[in-house]
PDB file of C-alpha atoms in Angstrom:
ATOM      1  CA  GLY A   1      13.861  -9.868  -1.309  1.00  0.00           C
ATOM      2  CA  GLU A   2      10.185 -11.086  -0.155  1.00  0.00           C
ATOM      3  CA  ASN A   3       8.491 -12.537  -3.275  1.00  0.00           C
ATOM      4  CA  VAL A   4       4.666 -12.302  -2.652  1.00  0.00           C
ATOM      5  CA  GLU A   5       1.973 -13.811  -4.923  1.00  0.00           C
ATOM      6  CA  GLN A   6      -1.644 -13.426  -4.399  1.00  0.00           C
ATOM      7  CA  HIS A   7      -4.660 -15.345  -5.871  1.00  0.00           C
ATOM      8  CA  PRO A   8      -7.218 -15.231  -7.627  1.00  0.00           C
ATOM      9  CA  SER A   9      -6.213 -12.187  -9.107  1.00  0.00           C
ATOM     10  CA  THR A  10      -9.664 -11.378  -9.861  1.00  0.00           C
ATOM     11  CA  LEU A  11     -13.030 -12.754  -8.087  1.00  0.00           C
ATOM     12  CA  SER A  12     -16.724 -12.292  -9.086  1.00  0.00           C
ATOM     13  CA  VAL A  13     -19.257 -13.515  -6.396  1.00  0.00           C
ATOM     14  CA  GLN A  14     -22.700 -13.116  -5.843  1.00  0.00           C
ATOM     15  CA  GLU A  15     -24.166 -11.180  -3.314  1.00  0.00           C
ATOM     16  CA  GLY A  16     -24.207 -13.019   0.076  1.00  0.00           C
ATOM     17  CA  ASP A  17     -21.719 -15.676  -1.120  1.00  0.00           C
ATOM     18  CA  SER A  18     -18.042 -15.775   0.428  1.00  0.00           C
ATOM     19  CA  ALA A  19     -15.060 -14.491  -1.003  1.00  0.00           C
ATOM     20  CA  VAL A  20     -11.444 -16.245  -0.043  1.00  0.00           C
ATOM     21  CA  ILE A  21      -7.996 -14.453  -1.463  1.00  0.00           C
ATOM     22  CA  LYS A  22      -4.853 -16.281  -0.912  1.00  0.00           C
ATOM     23  CA  CYS A  23      -1.592 -14.726  -0.533  1.00  0.00           C
ATOM     24  CA  THR A  24       2.066 -16.521  -0.524  1.00  0.00           C
ATOM     25  CA  TYR A  25       5.035 -15.665   0.504  1.00  0.00           C
ATOM     26  CA  SER A  26       8.409 -16.744   0.761  1.00  0.00           C
ATOM     27  CA  ASP A  27      10.462 -14.926   3.698  1.00  0.00           C
ATOM     28  CA  SER A  28      10.314 -17.086   6.809  1.00  0.00           C
ATOM     29  CA  ALA A  29      11.253 -14.020   8.945  1.00  0.00           C
ATOM     30  CA  SER A  30       7.685 -12.375   7.806  1.00  0.00           C
ATOM     31  CA  ASN A  31       5.890 -11.818  11.119  1.00  0.00           C
ATOM     32  CA  TYR A  32       3.168  -9.325  10.337  1.00  0.00           C
ATOM     33  CA  PHE A  33       0.556 -10.054   7.876  1.00  0.00           C
ATOM     34  CA  PRO A  34      -2.123  -7.077   6.960  1.00  0.00           C
ATOM     35  CA  TRP A  35      -4.652  -7.182   4.172  1.00  0.00           C
ATOM     36  CA  TYR A  36      -5.180  -3.823   2.295  1.00  0.00           C
ATOM     37  CA  LYS A  37      -8.481  -2.843   0.874  1.00  0.00           C
ATOM     38  CA  GLN A  38      -8.202  -0.121  -2.286  1.00  0.00           C
ATOM     39  CA  GLU A  39     -11.786   1.014  -3.765  1.00  0.00           C
ATOM     40  CA  LEU A  40     -11.631   2.894  -6.787  1.00  0.00           C
ATOM     41  CA  GLY A  41     -10.122   5.756  -6.992  1.00  0.00           C
ATOM     42  CA  LYS A  42      -9.404   6.014  -3.251  1.00  0.00           C
ATOM     43  CA  ARG A  43      -5.908   5.293  -1.268  1.00  0.00           C
ATOM     44  CA  PRO A  44      -5.257   1.593   0.009  1.00  0.00           C
ATOM     45  CA  GLN A  45      -6.606   0.964   3.825  1.00  0.00           C
ATOM     46  CA  LEU A  46      -6.063  -1.809   6.184  1.00  0.00           C
ATOM     47  CA  ILE A  47      -8.852  -3.655   6.912  1.00  0.00           C
ATOM     48  CA  ILE A  48      -7.168  -6.526   9.057  1.00  0.00           C
ATOM     49  CA  ASP A  49      -4.109  -7.724  10.118  1.00  0.00           C
ATOM     50  CA  ILE A  50      -2.257 -10.786  12.356  1.00  0.00           C
ATOM     51  CA  ARG A  51       0.983 -11.351  13.911  1.00  0.00           C
ATOM     52  CA  SER A  52       2.931 -14.687  13.682  1.00  0.00           C
ATOM     53  CA  ASN A  53       1.914 -15.863  17.016  1.00  0.00           C
ATOM     54  CA  VAL A  54      -1.459 -15.548  16.165  1.00  0.00           C
ATOM     55  CA  GLY A  55      -3.386 -18.408  13.444  1.00  0.00           C
ATOM     56  CA  GLU A  56      -6.643 -16.982  12.894  1.00  0.00           C
ATOM     57  CA  LYS A  57      -8.361 -13.080  13.701  1.00  0.00           C
ATOM     58  CA  LYS A  58     -11.861 -12.439  12.862  1.00  0.00           C
ATOM     59  CA  ASP A  59     -13.620  -8.972  12.832  1.00  0.00           C
ATOM     60  CA  GLN A  60     -17.328  -8.877  11.943  1.00  0.00           C
ATOM     61  CA  ARG A  61     -17.372 -10.197   8.209  1.00  0.00           C
ATOM     62  CA  ILE A  62     -13.390 -10.253   7.689  1.00  0.00           C
ATOM     63  CA  ALA A  63     -11.314 -12.869   8.866  1.00  0.00           C
ATOM     64  CA  VAL A  64      -7.728 -13.607   8.193  1.00  0.00           C
ATOM     65  CA  THR A  65      -6.269 -17.005   8.732  1.00  0.00           C
ATOM     66  CA  LEU A  66      -2.462 -17.791   8.797  1.00  0.00           C
ATOM     67  CA  ASN A  67      -0.434 -20.884   7.915  1.00  0.00           C
ATOM     68  CA  LYS A  68       3.037 -19.998   8.947  1.00  0.00           C
ATOM     69  CA  THR A  69       4.679 -23.285   8.243  1.00  0.00           C
ATOM     70  CA  ALA A  70       3.314 -23.268   4.397  1.00  0.00           C
ATOM     71  CA  LYS A  71       3.956 -19.111   3.998  1.00  0.00           C
ATOM     72  CA  HIS A  72       0.385 -18.385   3.321  1.00  0.00           C
ATOM     73  CA  PHE A  73      -2.540 -16.355   4.844  1.00  0.00           C
ATOM     74  CA  SER A  74      -5.973 -15.894   3.680  1.00  0.00           C
ATOM     75  CA  LEU A  75      -8.834 -13.043   3.621  1.00  0.00           C
ATOM     76  CA  HIS A  76     -12.085 -14.318   4.318  1.00  0.00           C
ATOM     77  CA  ILE A  77     -15.171 -12.432   3.615  1.00  0.00           C
ATOM     78  CA  THR A  78     -18.352 -13.510   4.436  1.00  0.00           C
ATOM     79  CA  GLU A  79     -21.878 -12.316   3.401  1.00  0.00           C
ATOM     80  CA  THR A  80     -20.678 -10.494   0.800  1.00  0.00           C
ATOM     81  CA  GLN A  81     -21.968  -7.042   0.140  1.00  0.00           C
ATOM     82  CA  PRO A  82     -21.418  -4.388  -3.167  1.00  0.00           C
ATOM     83  CA  GLU A  83     -19.514  -2.408  -0.751  1.00  0.00           C
ATOM     84  CA  ASP A  84     -16.829  -5.013  -0.546  1.00  0.00           C
ATOM     85  CA  SER A  85     -16.054  -4.691  -4.096  1.00  0.00           C
ATOM     86  CA  ALA A  86     -12.464  -3.549  -4.701  1.00  0.00           C
ATOM     87  CA  VAL A  87      -9.206  -4.705  -5.020  1.00  0.00           C
ATOM     88  CA  TYR A  88      -7.462  -6.224  -1.987  1.00  0.00           C
ATOM     89  CA  PHE A  89      -3.539  -6.264  -1.128  1.00  0.00           C
ATOM     90  CA  CYS A  90      -1.811  -8.773   1.193  1.00  0.00           C
ATOM     91  CA  ALA A  91       1.311  -7.026   2.188  1.00  0.00           C
ATOM     92  CA  PRO A  92       3.648  -8.936   4.524  1.00  0.00           C
ATOM     93  CA  GLY A  93       6.659  -8.142   6.332  1.00  0.00           C
ATOM     94  CA  ALA A  94       9.098  -8.447   9.436  1.00  0.00           C
ATOM     95  CA  ALA A  95       8.806  -6.288  12.465  1.00  0.00           C
ATOM     96  CA  GLY A  96      10.845  -3.009  11.573  1.00  0.00           C
ATOM     97  CA  ASN A  97      11.299  -3.806   8.227  1.00  0.00           C
ATOM     98  CA  LYS A  98       9.019  -2.868   4.839  1.00  0.00           C
ATOM     99  CA  LEU A  99       5.828  -4.648   3.973  1.00  0.00           C
ATOM    100  CA  THR A 100       5.788  -6.216   0.113  1.00  0.00           C
ATOM    101  CA  PHE A 101       2.646  -5.864  -1.518  1.00  0.00           C
ATOM    102  CA  GLY A 102       0.971  -8.883  -3.589  1.00  0.00           C
ATOM    103  CA  GLY A 103      -0.198  -8.199  -6.890  1.00  0.00           C
ATOM    104  CA  GLY A 104      -3.762  -7.502  -5.622  1.00  0.00           C
ATOM    105  CA  THR A 105      -6.966  -8.997  -6.096  1.00  0.00           C
ATOM    106  CA  ARG A 106     -10.169  -7.272  -7.680  1.00  0.00           C
ATOM    107  CA  VAL A 107     -13.392  -8.844  -6.254  1.00  0.00           C
ATOM    108  CA  LEU A 108     -16.489  -7.943  -7.705  1.00  0.00           C
ATOM    109  CA  VAL A 109     -19.797  -8.328  -5.600  1.00  0.00           C
ATOM    110  CA  LYS A 110     -22.896  -8.311  -8.339  1.00  0.00           C
ATOM    111  CA  PRO A 111     -26.379  -8.050  -6.509  1.00  0.00           C
TER     112      PRO A 111
ATOM    113  CA  ASP B   1      -8.752  16.636   9.862  1.00  0.00           C
ATOM    114  CA  THR B   2      -6.811  14.362   7.404  1.00  0.00           C
ATOM    115  CA  ALA B   3      -4.016  12.201   8.838  1.00  0.00           C
ATOM    116  CA  VAL B   4      -1.878  12.001   5.578  1.00  0.00           C
ATOM    117  CA  SER B   5      -2.334  14.501   2.959  1.00  0.00           C
ATOM    118  CA  GLN B   6      -0.398  15.190  -0.530  1.00  0.00           C
ATOM    119  CA  THR B   7      -0.574  17.844  -2.614  1.00  0.00           C
ATOM    120  CA  PRO B   8      -1.309  18.037  -5.647  1.00  0.00           C
ATOM    121  CA  LYS B   9      -4.115  15.780  -6.138  1.00  0.00           C
ATOM    122  CA  TYR B  10      -3.497  15.566 -10.155  1.00  0.00           C
ATOM    123  CA  LEU B  11      -0.515  16.768 -11.722  1.00  0.00           C
ATOM    124  CA  VAL B  12      -0.206  16.363 -15.749  1.00  0.00           C
ATOM    125  CA  THR B  13       2.782  18.043 -17.260  1.00  0.00           C
ATOM    126  CA  GLN B  14       5.160  17.576 -20.274  1.00  0.00           C
ATOM    127  CA  MET B  15       7.950  15.368 -20.998  1.00  0.00           C
ATOM    128  CA  GLY B  16      10.951  16.357 -19.186  1.00  0.00           C
ATOM    129  CA  ASN B  17       9.603  19.202 -16.897  1.00  0.00           C
ATOM    130  CA  ASP B  18      10.388  19.000 -13.298  1.00  0.00           C
ATOM    131  CA  LYS B  19       7.818  18.333 -10.419  1.00  0.00           C
ATOM    132  CA  SER B  20       7.183  18.265  -6.629  1.00  0.00           C
ATOM    133  CA  ILE B  21       4.948  16.227  -4.544  1.00  0.00           C
ATOM    134  CA  LYS B  22       4.209  17.167  -1.093  1.00  0.00           C
ATOM    135  CA  CYS B  23       2.915  14.983   1.859  1.00  0.00           C
ATOM    136  CA  GLU B  24       2.481  15.963   5.282  1.00  0.00           C
ATOM    137  CA  GLN B  25       1.160  13.531   8.181  1.00  0.00           C
ATOM    138  CA  ASN B  26      -0.307  14.722  11.551  1.00  0.00           C
ATOM    139  CA  LEU B  27      -0.055  11.324  13.393  1.00  0.00           C
ATOM    140  CA  GLY B  28       2.987  11.905  14.784  1.00  0.00           C
ATOM    141  CA  HIS B  29       4.537   8.695  13.292  1.00  0.00           C
ATOM    142  CA  ASP B  30       8.257   8.604  12.913  1.00  0.00           C
ATOM    143  CA  THR B  31       8.273   6.887   9.563  1.00  0.00           C
ATOM    144  CA  MET B  32       6.701   8.022   5.947  1.00  0.00           C
ATOM    145  CA  TYR B  33       6.702   6.335   2.665  1.00  0.00           C
ATOM    146  CA  TRP B  34       6.488   7.063  -0.861  1.00  0.00           C
ATOM    147  CA  TYR B  35       5.072   4.574  -2.961  1.00  0.00           C
ATOM    148  CA  LYS B  36       4.116   3.948  -6.541  1.00  0.00           C
ATOM    149  CA  GLN B  37       1.345   2.628  -8.308  1.00  0.00           C
ATOM    150  CA  ASP B  38       1.347   1.658 -12.096  1.00  0.00           C
ATOM    151  CA  SER B  39      -1.832   1.249 -14.377  1.00  0.00           C
ATOM    152  CA  LYS B  40      -1.685  -2.299 -13.690  1.00  0.00           C
ATOM    153  CA  LYS B  41      -2.568  -1.539  -9.611  1.00  0.00           C
ATOM    154  CA  PHE B  42       1.086  -2.845  -8.302  1.00  0.00           C
ATOM    155  CA  LEU B  43       1.961  -0.920  -5.396  1.00  0.00           C
ATOM    156  CA  LYS B  44       5.592  -0.264  -5.064  1.00  0.00           C
ATOM    157  CA  ILE B  45       7.712   1.058  -2.243  1.00  0.00           C
ATOM    158  CA  MET B  46      10.096   3.547  -3.652  1.00  0.00           C
ATOM    159  CA  PHE B  47      11.512   5.423  -0.862  1.00  0.00           C
ATOM    160  CA  SER B  48      10.993   5.030   3.382  1.00  0.00           C
ATOM    161  CA  TYR B  49      12.479   7.373   6.148  1.00  0.00           C
ATOM    162  CA  ASN B  50      12.286   7.231   9.602  1.00  0.00           C
ATOM    163  CA  ASN B  51      12.851  10.756  11.563  1.00  0.00           C
ATOM    164  CA  LYS B  52      14.279  12.380   8.678  1.00  0.00           C
ATOM    165  CA  GLU B  53      16.899  10.056   7.628  1.00  0.00           C
ATOM    166  CA  LEU B  54      16.367   7.594   4.687  1.00  0.00           C
ATOM    167  CA  ILE B  55      16.433   3.711   5.795  1.00  0.00           C
ATOM    168  CA  ILE B  56      14.974   2.389   2.109  1.00  0.00           C
ATOM    169  CA  ASN B  57      15.858   3.382  -0.962  1.00  0.00           C
ATOM    170  CA  GLU B  58      14.600   0.657  -3.779  1.00  0.00           C
ATOM    171  CA  THR B  59      15.848   0.300  -7.325  1.00  0.00           C
ATOM    172  CA  VAL B  60      14.450   4.288  -8.428  1.00  0.00           C
ATOM    173  CA  PRO B  61      16.118   6.196 -11.275  1.00  0.00           C
ATOM    174  CA  ASN B  62      18.371   8.983  -9.486  1.00  0.00           C
ATOM    175  CA  ARG B  63      16.105  11.917 -11.386  1.00  0.00           C
ATOM    176  CA  PHE B  64      13.826  10.961  -8.228  1.00  0.00           C
ATOM    177  CA  SER B  65      14.862  12.875  -5.071  1.00  0.00           C
ATOM    178  CA  PRO B  66      13.027  12.620  -1.746  1.00  0.00           C
ATOM    179  CA  LYS B  67      13.183  15.194   0.901  1.00  0.00           C
ATOM    180  CA  SER B  68      12.265  15.057   4.849  1.00  0.00           C
ATOM    181  CA  PRO B  69      12.760  18.640   6.222  1.00  0.00           C
ATOM    182  CA  ASP B  70      11.065  16.924   9.387  1.00  0.00           C
ATOM    183  CA  LYS B  71       9.535  13.735  10.419  1.00  0.00           C
ATOM    184  CA  ALA B  72       6.202  14.963   9.730  1.00  0.00           C
ATOM    185  CA  HIS B  73       6.783  16.179   6.048  1.00  0.00           C
ATOM    186  CA  LEU B  74       8.590  13.943   3.415  1.00  0.00           C
ATOM    187  CA  ASN B  75       8.508  15.856  -0.238  1.00  0.00           C
ATOM    188  CA  LEU B  76       9.074  13.714  -3.764  1.00  0.00           C
ATOM    189  CA  HIS B  77      11.152  15.958  -6.328  1.00  0.00           C
ATOM    190  CA  ILE B  78      11.161  14.391  -9.838  1.00  0.00           C
ATOM    191  CA  ASN B  79      13.259  15.755 -12.495  1.00  0.00           C
ATOM    192  CA  SER B  80      13.031  15.277 -16.239  1.00  0.00           C
ATOM    193  CA  LEU B  81       9.948  13.475 -15.937  1.00  0.00           C
ATOM    194  CA  GLU B  82       9.586  10.800 -18.549  1.00  0.00           C
ATOM    195  CA  LEU B  83       6.260   8.981 -19.881  1.00  0.00           C
ATOM    196  CA  GLY B  84       6.846   5.877 -17.915  1.00  0.00           C
ATOM    197  CA  ASP B  85       6.889   8.133 -14.805  1.00  0.00           C
ATOM    198  CA  SER B  86       2.737   8.254 -15.087  1.00  0.00           C
ATOM    199  CA  ALA B  87       1.103   6.595 -12.512  1.00  0.00           C
ATOM    200  CA  VAL B  88      -0.469   7.123  -8.782  1.00  0.00           C
ATOM    201  CA  TYR B  89       2.158   8.522  -6.517  1.00  0.00           C
ATOM    202  CA  PHE B  90       0.886   7.628  -2.436  1.00  0.00           C
ATOM    203  CA  CYS B  91       2.528   8.926   0.457  1.00  0.00           C
ATOM    204  CA  ALA B  92       2.087   6.853   3.596  1.00  0.00           C
ATOM    205  CA  SER B  93       3.321   6.897   7.374  1.00  0.00           C
ATOM    206  CA  SER B  94       3.372   4.389   9.690  1.00  0.00           C
ATOM    207  CA  GLN B  95       4.294   4.405  13.623  1.00  0.00           C
ATOM    208  CA  GLY B  96       7.734   2.403  13.058  1.00  0.00           C
ATOM    209  CA  ASP B  97       9.075   1.012  16.172  1.00  0.00           C
ATOM    210  CA  GLY B  98       7.984  -2.314  15.261  1.00  0.00           C
ATOM    211  CA  ASP B  99       4.316  -1.047  14.369  1.00  0.00           C
ATOM    212  CA  GLU B 100       3.994  -1.257  10.365  1.00  0.00           C
ATOM    213  CA  LYS B 101       0.319  -0.371   9.907  1.00  0.00           C
ATOM    214  CA  LEU B 102       0.367   2.023   6.896  1.00  0.00           C
ATOM    215  CA  PHE B 103      -1.778   5.105   6.725  1.00  0.00           C
ATOM    216  CA  PHE B 104      -2.121   6.322   3.031  1.00  0.00           C
ATOM    217  CA  GLY B 105      -2.166   9.677   1.573  1.00  0.00           C
ATOM    218  CA  SER B 106      -5.326  10.215  -0.979  1.00  0.00           C
ATOM    219  CA  GLY B 107      -2.428   9.765  -3.838  1.00  0.00           C
ATOM    220  CA  THR B 108      -1.211  12.057  -6.722  1.00  0.00           C
ATOM    221  CA  GLN B 109      -1.972  11.174 -10.153  1.00  0.00           C
ATOM    222  CA  LEU B 110       0.868  12.124 -12.239  1.00  0.00           C
ATOM    223  CA  SER B 111      -0.028  12.265 -15.984  1.00  0.00           C
ATOM    224  CA  VAL B 112       3.330  12.977 -18.159  1.00  0.00           C
ATOM    225  CA  LEU B 113       2.468  13.663 -21.830  1.00  0.00           C
TER     226      LEU B 113
END
């Protein structure tokens, strides 16, 4: 099965700085690469995703980059704000197949 | 209108009891899931149903039995609850057919005493 690792497991940044989380996966058949955000006590919610035919996707302050050869993709958050504090999960998968969640990265944005 | 709703939100019960969690989605999705999130926040898939048919059944004790009466509902019944079953259980749905975006319910916090 898919082996998914996220780094770092915790990340503390100053408000306004950037944050980067890396997700490494093992299954070369994976072609869908989403990131989910889970605020304290809430449900996970999709914030951005990318497919394997695209190298980068941006949505305001968040972006995802994919390196399919090296089997990793990253979440980039710029100009971090306190409301970005949450646990972030990557969940790579193949079309029509289950997503495998990484262990999560706890991000704390300090005002 | 809540897209994926599950009940109850909290469930506190004694070891050995049987309990059920209900889930409904009004998104018209074909695929529904149960995920378990432990105290360390690991999210693990338990079951997946596509149009009422079981398609994923991870290594889950057979005390856990999912039931899908129709494609908008996926319930989870747990027999003989154990301390280790304490977790947050999330229901989710996706369109399926190549669209894997997951929409989660608000979760059920199960505490087994």
